[in-house]
Amino acid sequence: MTNALLDVVGLNKAFQVKPKSAKLFARPTRVQVLNDISFELYEGETLSIVGESGCGKTTLGRCLVKGIPATAGQVMYRTEEDERVDFLALKGKEAKRLRRDIQMIFQDPYSSLSPRMSVFDIISEPLVANFKLSRAEVEDKVKDIAEKAGLNASYLRRYPHAFSGGQRQRIAIARALIMKPRLIVCDEAVSALDVSIQAQIINLLKDLQEQFKITYLFISHDLSIVQNISDRVAVMHLGRIVELAPTKELFEGPKHPYTEALMSAVPQPDPEADHSRIILEGEVPNPAHPPSGCHFHPRCAYRTEKCMQQSPELREIADGHSVACHYAEQLNLRGVRHD
Ligand code: SF4
């Protein structure tokens, strides 16, 4: 056992999917969306989860907050009393109490906020549902948290449609913050915003982290943002973590060919550097029928016979740097500079 805030152990998620052209009584296919995911999340850090669309990163976030049930695995959570509990196995009052500690911010601030509720009601709703407070106490708390999230308290009686995308994301952040969470799962939280607004929201998230010692699990496909915000990065491919390392190490010296390909899309500040983009061969494999051996082998330029037959384990090749590739130590892969 470690001293991590969250210790995810062997998390699996499978869906039963009916083939599109199926006859009425055709059997559904089992699709393994998360496959034996294990990692630790340390208090006060930002761990980013990256990968192409469909790699399972959003499903991972939703399983962690119990938005959807995991098929198997544990999420060991260290409480403020320093007890370790399996968050996924908790039920009733205890689950409700701990759910306050783990909040989620979604990608689309337009659809995640109820258009029929005022900003005040949106932010205060979780507070009112969980605590017995007077109206004055609720007002004070909402005003305080709105200001911390960069919202003008005089606009709290307005409705979400009156706000810009960046301001709506600030409302979503204030709603999450009001419960004083220890962990926030940010699912593509800035992807729908303009670049200049993205920078403001990222800076806000960083300030709030410092102020309240919040831990972030930051799900994103945008490596430039991930490079800026993360302490560590986990790369997912077809429902598995294929590389996990501190941000600088991962960006400057990737050890998995899939990470190398993702990195080649990041703009290089060095004019002398190799700017050519690695275009992966073939389609993203179908998770209902994953390739044999290493799931990345049909698209990997370095594959051998062994890769087609044997699935590589995620193993630690240096302190804090884990890779699922048979040849992680031998390959000399290209990264990008991390300032
Ligand atoms: Fe490529 Fe083989 Fe490594 Fe898989 S195990 S990433 S196919 S070199």
Short mmCIF file of C-alpha atoms and ligand atoms in Angstrom, two decimals:
data_model
loop_
_atom_site.label_atom_id
_atom_site.label_comp_id
_atom_site.label_asym_id
_atom_site.label_seq_id
_atom_site.Cartn_x
_atom_site.Cartn_y
_atom_site.Cartn_z
CA MET A 1 0.00 0.00 0.00
CA THR A 2 1.18 3.51 -0.82
CA ASN A 3 0.43 6.92 0.59
CA ALA A 4 -1.35 8.06 -2.58
CA LEU A 5 -4.66 9.96 -2.44
CA LEU A 6 -6.07 7.52 -4.97
CA ASP A 7 -4.73 4.07 -5.77
CA VAL A 8 -6.44 2.61 -8.83
CA VAL A 9 -5.98 -1.16 -8.96
CA GLY A 10 -6.90 -3.35 -11.92
CA LEU A 11 -9.81 -1.21 -13.14
CA ASN A 12 -11.83 -2.82 -15.94
CA LYS A 13 -14.88 -1.66 -17.83
CA ALA A 14 -16.69 -3.66 -20.50
CA PHE A 15 -19.81 -2.72 -22.46
CA GLN A 16 -22.19 -5.07 -24.21
CA VAL A 17 -22.71 -3.63 -27.69
CA LYS A 18 -25.26 -4.89 -30.21
CA PRO A 19 -23.85 -5.03 -33.76
CA LYS A 20 -25.46 -2.29 -35.90
CA SER A 21 -26.68 -4.62 -38.64
CA ALA A 22 -27.66 -7.35 -36.20
CA LYS A 23 -30.76 -9.48 -36.51
CA LEU A 24 -33.34 -9.06 -33.74
CA PHE A 25 -31.95 -11.79 -31.47
CA ALA A 26 -28.25 -11.41 -32.30
CA ARG A 27 -25.97 -11.65 -29.30
CA PRO A 28 -24.32 -8.42 -28.16
CA THR A 29 -20.52 -8.21 -28.38
CA ARG A 30 -18.47 -7.55 -25.28
CA VAL A 31 -16.23 -4.51 -25.76
CA GLN A 32 -13.45 -4.10 -23.22
CA VAL A 33 -13.06 -0.33 -22.92
CA LEU A 34 -10.76 -0.32 -19.89
CA ASN A 35 -8.28 -3.11 -19.45
CA ASP A 36 -6.52 -3.62 -16.13
CA ILE A 37 -5.83 0.07 -15.43
CA SER A 38 -3.61 0.68 -12.40
CA PHE A 39 -1.97 3.91 -11.25
CA GLU A 40 -1.54 6.12 -8.23
CA LEU A 41 -2.61 9.72 -7.87
CA TYR A 42 -0.70 11.79 -5.34
CA GLU A 43 -2.16 14.60 -3.27
CA GLY A 44 -1.73 18.04 -4.87
CA GLU A 45 -0.47 16.78 -8.24
CA THR A 46 -1.94 17.00 -11.73
CA LEU A 47 -1.91 13.72 -13.59
CA SER A 48 -3.00 13.99 -17.21
CA ILE A 49 -4.53 11.17 -19.19
CA VAL A 50 -3.92 11.50 -22.94
CA GLY A 51 -4.71 9.45 -26.03
CA GLU A 52 -6.74 9.50 -29.22
CA SER A 53 -10.51 9.68 -29.18
CA GLY A 54 -11.94 6.27 -28.20
CA CYS A 55 -8.91 5.18 -26.13
CA GLY A 56 -11.04 4.99 -22.97
CA LYS A 57 -9.85 8.11 -21.14
CA THR A 58 -13.34 9.59 -20.63
CA THR A 59 -14.69 6.19 -19.50
CA LEU A 60 -11.84 6.05 -16.99
CA GLY A 61 -12.80 9.46 -15.55
CA ARG A 62 -16.46 8.48 -15.31
CA CYS A 63 -15.69 5.18 -13.58
CA LEU A 64 -13.49 6.99 -11.05
CA VAL A 65 -16.30 9.35 -10.00
CA LYS A 66 -18.84 6.49 -10.08
CA GLY A 67 -20.67 8.15 -12.97
CA ILE A 68 -20.77 4.68 -14.53
CA PRO A 69 -20.04 1.40 -12.73
CA ALA A 70 -16.70 -0.31 -13.33
CA THR A 71 -16.81 -4.00 -14.27
CA ALA A 72 -13.95 -4.89 -11.91
CA GLY A 73 -11.16 -3.30 -9.91
CA GLN A 74 -10.69 -1.04 -6.92
CA VAL A 75 -10.25 2.68 -6.39
CA MET A 76 -8.60 2.94 -2.98
CA TYR A 77 -9.16 6.44 -1.59
CA ARG A 78 -7.29 7.89 1.38
CA THR A 79 -9.75 9.85 3.51
CA GLU A 80 -8.91 12.98 5.51
CA GLU A 81 -8.83 10.70 8.56
CA ASP A 82 -6.07 8.73 6.76
CA GLU A 83 -8.24 5.64 6.29
CA ARG A 84 -8.11 3.70 3.04
CA VAL A 85 -11.49 2.82 1.54
CA ASP A 86 -12.52 1.32 -1.78
CA PHE A 87 -14.53 4.21 -3.18
CA LEU A 88 -16.23 1.99 -5.77
CA ALA A 89 -17.49 -0.48 -3.14
CA LEU A 90 -18.98 2.18 -0.83
CA LYS A 91 -22.74 2.52 -0.64
CA GLY A 92 -25.33 4.73 1.04
CA LYS A 93 -24.33 7.58 3.32
CA GLU A 94 -20.63 6.82 3.27
CA ALA A 95 -20.55 6.90 -0.55
CA LYS A 96 -22.51 10.16 -0.53
CA ARG A 97 -20.11 11.73 1.97
CA LEU A 98 -17.00 10.78 -0.01
CA ARG A 99 -18.56 11.73 -3.32
CA ARG A 100 -18.27 15.36 -2.15
CA ASP A 101 -14.48 14.96 -2.11
CA ILE A 102 -14.33 13.93 -5.78
CA GLN A 103 -15.90 16.30 -8.30
CA MET A 104 -15.94 16.38 -12.09
CA ILE A 105 -15.81 19.22 -14.64
CA PHE A 106 -17.01 18.38 -18.14
CA GLN A 107 -15.93 19.47 -21.59
CA ASP A 108 -18.98 21.32 -22.71
CA PRO A 109 -20.04 24.14 -20.38
CA TYR A 110 -23.06 24.75 -22.67
CA SER A 111 -24.71 21.40 -22.00
CA SER A 112 -23.43 20.67 -18.48
CA LEU A 113 -25.30 23.62 -16.89
CA SER A 114 -29.08 23.63 -16.60
CA PRO A 115 -30.47 26.53 -18.69
CA ARG A 116 -33.47 26.82 -16.33
CA MET A 117 -31.44 27.53 -13.21
CA SER A 118 -29.81 30.81 -12.23
CA VAL A 119 -26.05 30.77 -11.71
CA PHE A 120 -26.67 31.15 -7.98
CA ASP A 121 -28.88 28.04 -7.94
CA ILE A 122 -26.43 26.05 -10.09
CA ILE A 123 -23.54 26.78 -7.73
CA SER A 124 -25.53 26.39 -4.50
CA GLU A 125 -27.42 23.19 -5.50
CA PRO A 126 -24.84 20.65 -4.22
CA LEU A 127 -24.37 22.69 -1.04
CA VAL A 128 -28.11 22.78 -0.29
CA ALA A 129 -28.45 19.06 -1.07
CA ASN A 130 -25.66 18.06 1.31
CA PHE A 131 -25.73 20.49 4.25
CA LYS A 132 -28.29 22.17 6.47
CA LEU A 133 -27.40 25.84 6.09
CA SER A 134 -29.31 29.09 6.47
CA ARG A 135 -30.05 31.18 3.37
CA ALA A 136 -27.50 33.78 4.52
CA GLU A 137 -24.80 31.12 4.95
CA VAL A 138 -25.49 29.73 1.46
CA GLU A 139 -25.34 33.25 -0.03
CA ASP A 140 -22.00 33.98 1.64
CA LYS A 141 -20.46 30.71 0.49
CA VAL A 142 -21.70 31.08 -3.09
CA LYS A 143 -20.46 34.68 -3.37
CA ASP A 144 -17.10 33.73 -1.93
CA ILE A 145 -16.57 30.75 -4.27
CA ALA A 146 -17.87 32.68 -7.31
CA GLU A 147 -15.26 35.38 -6.69
CA LYS A 148 -12.53 32.77 -6.29
CA ALA A 149 -13.57 31.30 -9.65
CA GLY A 150 -13.34 34.79 -11.23
CA LEU A 151 -17.11 35.44 -11.50
CA ASN A 152 -18.67 38.77 -10.73
CA ALA A 153 -20.98 38.20 -7.74
CA SER A 154 -23.47 40.76 -9.09
CA TYR A 155 -24.22 38.43 -12.06
CA LEU A 156 -25.29 35.44 -9.92
CA ARG A 157 -29.03 35.92 -10.59
CA ARG A 158 -28.52 35.62 -14.33
CA TYR A 159 -28.97 32.44 -16.36
CA PRO A 160 -26.18 30.49 -18.13
CA HIS A 161 -27.17 31.66 -21.64
CA ALA A 162 -26.09 35.19 -20.67
CA PHE A 163 -22.47 34.06 -20.25
CA SER A 164 -19.59 33.31 -22.63
CA GLY A 165 -18.01 29.83 -22.88
CA GLY A 166 -15.12 30.77 -20.57
CA GLN A 167 -17.49 32.26 -17.97
CA ARG A 168 -19.68 29.16 -18.12
CA GLN A 169 -16.65 27.01 -17.41
CA ARG A 170 -15.93 29.27 -14.42
CA ILE A 171 -19.52 28.57 -13.22
CA ALA A 172 -18.86 24.81 -13.56
CA ILE A 173 -15.60 25.21 -11.61
CA ALA A 174 -17.38 27.20 -8.86
CA ARG A 175 -20.06 24.48 -8.60
CA ALA A 176 -17.36 21.84 -8.20
CA LEU A 177 -15.36 23.97 -5.74
CA ILE A 178 -18.28 24.71 -3.42
CA MET A 179 -18.04 21.15 -2.05
CA LYS A 180 -14.35 21.72 -1.13
CA PRO A 181 -13.23 18.70 -3.14
CA ARG A 182 -9.84 17.09 -2.71
CA LEU A 183 -9.85 15.72 -6.25
CA ILE A 184 -11.33 17.16 -9.45
CA VAL A 185 -11.57 15.10 -12.63
CA CYS A 186 -11.38 17.58 -15.53
CA ASP A 187 -12.69 15.88 -18.68
CA GLU A 188 -11.51 17.95 -21.67
CA ALA A 189 -12.38 20.93 -19.47
CA VAL A 190 -10.89 23.56 -21.80
CA SER A 191 -11.19 21.82 -25.19
CA ALA A 192 -14.32 23.73 -26.28
CA LEU A 193 -12.80 27.15 -25.50
CA ASP A 194 -10.81 29.65 -27.60
CA VAL A 195 -7.04 29.52 -27.08
CA SER A 196 -6.84 32.78 -25.08
CA ILE A 197 -9.74 31.69 -22.82
CA GLN A 198 -8.12 28.25 -22.42
CA ALA A 199 -5.02 29.94 -20.97
CA GLN A 200 -7.16 31.90 -18.47
CA ILE A 201 -8.99 28.77 -17.28
CA ILE A 202 -5.74 26.80 -17.02
CA ASN A 203 -4.24 29.60 -14.91
CA LEU A 204 -7.37 29.64 -12.75
CA LEU A 205 -7.15 25.85 -12.20
CA LYS A 206 -3.48 26.19 -11.24
CA ASP A 207 -4.21 29.05 -8.79
CA LEU A 208 -7.05 27.09 -7.17
CA GLN A 209 -4.81 24.03 -6.88
CA GLU A 210 -2.23 26.05 -4.99
CA GLN A 211 -4.83 27.75 -2.81
CA PHE A 212 -6.86 24.64 -1.88
CA LYS A 213 -4.28 21.82 -2.44
CA ILE A 214 -6.58 20.22 -5.01
CA THR A 215 -5.48 17.13 -6.94
CA TYR A 216 -6.42 17.04 -10.64
CA LEU A 217 -6.94 14.15 -13.00
CA PHE A 218 -6.81 16.07 -16.28
CA ILE A 219 -8.22 14.23 -19.29
CA SER A 220 -7.24 15.79 -22.60
CA HIS A 221 -6.27 15.10 -26.19
CA ASP A 222 -4.36 18.40 -26.41
CA LEU A 223 -0.71 17.74 -25.62
CA SER A 224 0.29 21.42 -25.60
CA ILE A 225 -2.14 22.04 -22.70
CA VAL A 226 -1.08 18.82 -20.97
CA GLN A 227 2.57 19.89 -21.22
CA ASN A 228 1.70 23.13 -19.47
CA ILE A 229 -0.47 21.85 -16.61
CA SER A 230 0.74 18.34 -15.66
CA ASP A 231 3.19 16.93 -13.15
CA ARG A 232 2.88 13.46 -14.70
CA VAL A 233 1.24 12.08 -17.83
CA ALA A 234 -0.32 8.68 -18.58
CA VAL A 235 -0.74 7.72 -22.25
CA MET A 236 -3.70 5.46 -23.05
CA HIS A 237 -4.14 3.28 -26.11
CA LEU A 238 -7.12 0.99 -26.62
CA GLY A 239 -8.15 0.90 -22.96
CA ARG A 240 -4.66 0.41 -21.51
CA ILE A 241 -1.99 2.67 -20.09
CA VAL A 242 1.03 2.23 -22.38
CA GLU A 243 3.32 4.84 -20.79
CA LEU A 244 3.31 6.82 -17.55
CA ALA A 245 6.07 9.26 -16.57
CA PRO A 246 6.84 12.72 -15.18
CA THR A 247 5.86 15.32 -17.82
CA LYS A 248 9.37 16.51 -18.78
CA GLU A 249 10.66 12.95 -19.05
CA LEU A 250 7.71 11.83 -21.18
CA PHE A 251 7.88 14.79 -23.55
CA GLU A 252 11.67 14.84 -23.97
CA GLY A 253 12.29 11.10 -23.98
CA PRO A 254 9.21 9.02 -24.83
CA LYS A 255 9.81 5.28 -24.59
CA HIS A 256 6.68 3.98 -26.32
CA PRO A 257 6.27 4.33 -30.11
CA TYR A 258 2.66 5.50 -29.66
CA THR A 259 3.81 8.32 -27.35
CA GLU A 260 6.47 9.26 -29.92
CA ALA A 261 3.76 9.55 -32.61
CA LEU A 262 1.56 11.72 -30.35
CA MET A 263 4.55 13.94 -29.51
CA SER A 264 5.35 14.53 -33.18
CA ALA A 265 2.12 16.58 -33.42
CA VAL A 266 3.27 19.02 -30.70
CA PRO A 267 4.78 22.27 -32.09
CA GLN A 268 8.57 22.34 -31.47
CA PRO A 269 10.06 25.60 -30.18
CA ASP A 270 13.54 24.58 -31.47
CA PRO A 271 13.95 25.55 -35.19
CA GLU A 272 16.74 22.95 -35.56
CA ALA A 273 14.50 20.12 -34.32
CA ASP A 274 12.85 17.49 -36.53
CA HIS A 275 9.35 18.88 -37.18
CA SER A 276 8.07 16.00 -39.32
CA ARG A 277 4.84 14.47 -38.09
CA ILE A 278 4.67 10.70 -37.61
CA ILE A 279 1.56 9.48 -39.40
CA LEU A 280 0.43 6.18 -37.93
CA GLU A 281 -0.42 3.48 -40.46
CA GLY A 282 -3.93 2.05 -40.56
CA GLU A 283 -7.05 2.66 -38.53
CA VAL A 284 -7.47 2.83 -34.75
CA PRO A 285 -8.11 -0.86 -33.92
CA ASN A 286 -11.63 -1.94 -33.02
CA PRO A 287 -11.78 -2.57 -29.23
CA ALA A 288 -14.37 -5.32 -29.89
CA HIS A 289 -11.70 -7.21 -31.87
CA PRO A 290 -8.32 -6.02 -30.58
CA PRO A 291 -5.16 -7.14 -32.42
CA SER A 292 -3.15 -10.05 -31.01
CA GLY A 293 -0.01 -9.46 -28.91
CA CYS A 294 0.75 -5.77 -28.49
CA HIS A 295 -2.48 -3.94 -29.39
CA PHE A 296 -0.42 -1.23 -31.08
CA HIS A 297 1.48 -3.59 -33.41
CA PRO A 298 -0.56 -3.04 -36.63
CA ARG A 299 0.39 0.67 -36.50
CA CYS A 300 3.90 0.39 -35.04
CA ALA A 301 6.96 1.01 -37.25
CA TYR A 302 9.17 -0.96 -34.83
CA ARG A 303 7.10 -4.17 -34.54
CA THR A 304 8.65 -7.63 -34.67
CA GLU A 305 7.21 -11.17 -34.67
CA LYS A 306 7.29 -11.10 -30.86
CA CYS A 307 5.04 -8.01 -30.81
CA MET A 308 2.37 -9.84 -32.82
CA GLN A 309 2.29 -12.74 -30.38
CA GLN A 310 3.07 -11.43 -26.90
CA SER A 311 1.29 -8.64 -25.07
CA PRO A 312 3.82 -6.38 -23.28
CA GLU A 313 3.23 -5.71 -19.57
CA LEU A 314 3.32 -2.18 -18.20
CA ARG A 315 6.67 -2.26 -16.36
CA GLU A 316 8.83 0.32 -14.60
CA ILE A 317 11.99 1.00 -16.63
CA ALA A 318 13.21 3.95 -14.51
CA ASP A 319 12.08 5.58 -11.29
CA GLY A 320 8.45 6.66 -11.90
CA HIS A 321 8.59 5.82 -15.63
CA SER A 322 6.53 2.80 -16.77
CA VAL A 323 6.14 1.55 -20.34
CA ALA A 324 4.28 -1.30 -22.03
CA CYS A 325 6.66 -2.09 -24.91
CA HIS A 326 8.99 -5.08 -25.35
CA TYR A 327 11.73 -2.79 -26.69
CA ALA A 328 11.36 0.29 -24.45
CA GLU A 329 15.07 0.22 -23.45
CA GLN A 330 16.42 -0.33 -26.97
CA LEU A 331 14.37 2.16 -29.03
CA ASN A 332 15.73 5.65 -29.56
CA LEU A 333 12.55 7.70 -29.93
CA ARG A 334 12.01 11.36 -30.72
CA GLY A 335 10.48 13.72 -28.16
CA VAL A 336 9.88 17.46 -27.87
CA ARG A 337 11.52 20.09 -25.70
CA HIS A 338 9.69 20.75 -22.42
CA ASP A 339 10.39 24.16 -20.84
FE1 SF4 B 1 5.74 -1.49 -31.10
FE2 SF4 B 1 6.37 -3.95 -30.38
FE3 SF4 B 1 6.68 -1.98 -28.66
FE4 SF4 B 1 4.24 -2.79 -29.33
S1 SF4 B 1 5.78 -3.97 -28.23
S2 SF4 B 1 4.92 -0.70 -29.17
S3 SF4 B 1 4.51 -3.30 -31.50
S4 SF4 B 1 7.78 -2.24 -30.60
#
